[in-house]
mmCIF file of C-alpha atoms in Angstrom:
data_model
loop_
_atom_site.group_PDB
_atom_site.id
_atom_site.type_symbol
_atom_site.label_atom_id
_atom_site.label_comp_id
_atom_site.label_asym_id
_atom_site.label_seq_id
_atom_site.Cartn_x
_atom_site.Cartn_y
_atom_site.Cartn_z
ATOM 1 C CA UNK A 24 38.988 -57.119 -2.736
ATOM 2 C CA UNK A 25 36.016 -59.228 -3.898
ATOM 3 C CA UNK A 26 35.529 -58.894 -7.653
ATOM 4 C CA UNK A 27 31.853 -59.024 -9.288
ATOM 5 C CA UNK A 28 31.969 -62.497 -9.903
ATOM 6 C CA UNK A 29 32.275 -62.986 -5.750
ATOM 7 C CA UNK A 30 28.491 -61.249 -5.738
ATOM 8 C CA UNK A 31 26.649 -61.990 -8.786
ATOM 9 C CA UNK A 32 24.756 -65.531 -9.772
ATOM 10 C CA UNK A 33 25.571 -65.482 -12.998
ATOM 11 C CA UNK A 34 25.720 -69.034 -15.116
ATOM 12 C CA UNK A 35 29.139 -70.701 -16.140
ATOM 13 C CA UNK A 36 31.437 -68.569 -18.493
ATOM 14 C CA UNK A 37 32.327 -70.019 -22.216
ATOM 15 C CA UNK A 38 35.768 -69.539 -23.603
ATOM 16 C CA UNK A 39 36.021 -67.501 -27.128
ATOM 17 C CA UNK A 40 36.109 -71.136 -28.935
ATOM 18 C CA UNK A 41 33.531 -72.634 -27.492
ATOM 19 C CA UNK A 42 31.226 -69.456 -27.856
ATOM 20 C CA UNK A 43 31.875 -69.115 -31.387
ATOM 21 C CA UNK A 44 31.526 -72.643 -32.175
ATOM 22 C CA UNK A 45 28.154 -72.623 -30.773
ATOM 23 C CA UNK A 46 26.636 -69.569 -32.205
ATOM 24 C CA UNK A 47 27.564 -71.076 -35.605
ATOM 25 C CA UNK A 48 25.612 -74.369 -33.434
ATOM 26 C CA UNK A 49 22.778 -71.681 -32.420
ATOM 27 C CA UNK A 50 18.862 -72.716 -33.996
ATOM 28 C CA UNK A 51 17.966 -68.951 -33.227
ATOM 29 C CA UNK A 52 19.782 -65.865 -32.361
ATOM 30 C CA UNK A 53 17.902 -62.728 -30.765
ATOM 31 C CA UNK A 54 19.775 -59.459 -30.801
ATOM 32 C CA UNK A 55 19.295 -57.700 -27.633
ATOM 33 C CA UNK A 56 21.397 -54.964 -28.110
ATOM 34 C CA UNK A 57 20.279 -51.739 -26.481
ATOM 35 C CA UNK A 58 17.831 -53.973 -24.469
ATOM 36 C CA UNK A 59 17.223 -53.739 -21.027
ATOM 37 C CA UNK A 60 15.279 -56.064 -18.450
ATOM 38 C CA UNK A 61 12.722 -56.826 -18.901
ATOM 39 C CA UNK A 62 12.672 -56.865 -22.757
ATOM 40 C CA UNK A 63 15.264 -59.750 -23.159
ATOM 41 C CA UNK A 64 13.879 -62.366 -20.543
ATOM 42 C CA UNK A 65 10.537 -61.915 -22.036
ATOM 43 C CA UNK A 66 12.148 -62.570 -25.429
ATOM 44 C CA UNK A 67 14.140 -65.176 -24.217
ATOM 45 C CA UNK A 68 10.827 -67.052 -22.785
ATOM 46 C CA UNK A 69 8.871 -66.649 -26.484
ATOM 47 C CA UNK A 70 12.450 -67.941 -28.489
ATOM 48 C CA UNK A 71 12.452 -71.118 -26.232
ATOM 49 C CA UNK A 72 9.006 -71.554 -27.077
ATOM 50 C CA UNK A 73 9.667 -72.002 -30.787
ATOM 51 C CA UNK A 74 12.350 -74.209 -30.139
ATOM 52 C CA UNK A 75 12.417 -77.849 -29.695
ATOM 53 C CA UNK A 76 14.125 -79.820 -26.843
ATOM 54 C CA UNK A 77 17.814 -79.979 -27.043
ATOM 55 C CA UNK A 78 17.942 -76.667 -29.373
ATOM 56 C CA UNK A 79 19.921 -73.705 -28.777
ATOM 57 C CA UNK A 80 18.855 -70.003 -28.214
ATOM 58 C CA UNK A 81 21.351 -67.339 -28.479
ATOM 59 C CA UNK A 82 20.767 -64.317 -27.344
ATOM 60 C CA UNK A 83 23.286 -61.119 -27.929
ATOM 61 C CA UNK A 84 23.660 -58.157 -25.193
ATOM 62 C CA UNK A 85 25.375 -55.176 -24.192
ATOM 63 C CA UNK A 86 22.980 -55.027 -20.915
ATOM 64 C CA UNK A 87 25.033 -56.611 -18.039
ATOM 65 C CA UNK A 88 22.571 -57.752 -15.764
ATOM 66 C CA UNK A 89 20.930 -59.791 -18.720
ATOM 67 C CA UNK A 90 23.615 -62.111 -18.162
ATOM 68 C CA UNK A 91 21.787 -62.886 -14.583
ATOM 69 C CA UNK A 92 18.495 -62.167 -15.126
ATOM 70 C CA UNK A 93 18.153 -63.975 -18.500
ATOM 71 C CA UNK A 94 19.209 -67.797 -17.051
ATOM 72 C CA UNK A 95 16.884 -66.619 -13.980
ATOM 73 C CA UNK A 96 13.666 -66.086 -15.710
ATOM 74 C CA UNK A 97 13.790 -68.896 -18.020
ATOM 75 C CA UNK A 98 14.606 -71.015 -14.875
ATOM 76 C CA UNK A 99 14.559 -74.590 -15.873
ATOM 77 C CA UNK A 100 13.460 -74.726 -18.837
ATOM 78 C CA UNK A 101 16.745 -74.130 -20.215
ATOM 79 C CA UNK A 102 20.762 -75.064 -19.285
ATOM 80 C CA UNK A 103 22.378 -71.405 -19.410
ATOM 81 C CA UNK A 104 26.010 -70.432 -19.958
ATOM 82 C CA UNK A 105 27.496 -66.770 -20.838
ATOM 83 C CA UNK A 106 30.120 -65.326 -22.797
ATOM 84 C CA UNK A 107 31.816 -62.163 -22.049
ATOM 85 C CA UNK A 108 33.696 -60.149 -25.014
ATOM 86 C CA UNK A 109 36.488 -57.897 -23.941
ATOM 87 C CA UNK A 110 34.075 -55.026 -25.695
ATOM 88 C CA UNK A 111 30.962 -54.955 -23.260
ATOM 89 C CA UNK A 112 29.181 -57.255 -25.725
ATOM 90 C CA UNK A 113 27.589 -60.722 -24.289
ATOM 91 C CA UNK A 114 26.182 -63.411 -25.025
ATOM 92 C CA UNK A 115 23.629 -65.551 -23.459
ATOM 93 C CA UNK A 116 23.451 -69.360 -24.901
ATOM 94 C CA UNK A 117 20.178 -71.037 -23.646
ATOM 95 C CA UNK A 118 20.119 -74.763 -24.171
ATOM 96 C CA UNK A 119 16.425 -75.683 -24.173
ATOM 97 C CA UNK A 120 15.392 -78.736 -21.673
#
């Protein structure tokens, strides 16, 4: 039986240390909660903006195809991994280029 990951694109997965490690790391943190697409790539696009190269976005979701769409529409303009809570919480960490 495939499994979700077998049929979505979504970027690399971050363990529980590494995630909270870099949100402490994170230059801005957008809460997306209650979001849905298109809201949070739009947002995402604006927060890379007012970051410099090498900074960190962070951006925090209960929307599940954020986790794919979010990496998509910022495209490469940003390295993207994901964290996945055990609570149907997300996050999306956006390393700007």
């Amino acid at each position: 039986m495939p499994s979700i990951d077998d049929v979505t694109d979504t970027p690399d997965e971050l363990s529980d240390d590494q995630a909270e490690d870099l949100l402490e790391d994170a230059d801005l943190v957008q809460d997306m909660m209650g979001e849905v697409c298109p809201y949070p790539q739009v947002e995402a696009k604006k927060g890379l903006q007012q970051i410099d190269s090498g900074d960190l976005l962070v951006q925090e979701t209960d929307h599940v195809p954020c986790t794919e769409n979010v990496p998509r529409a910022v495209g490469d303009d940003a390295d993207a991994t994901v964290w996945r809570s055990g609570d149907a919480t997300y996050r999306i960490y956006l390393r700007k280029r």
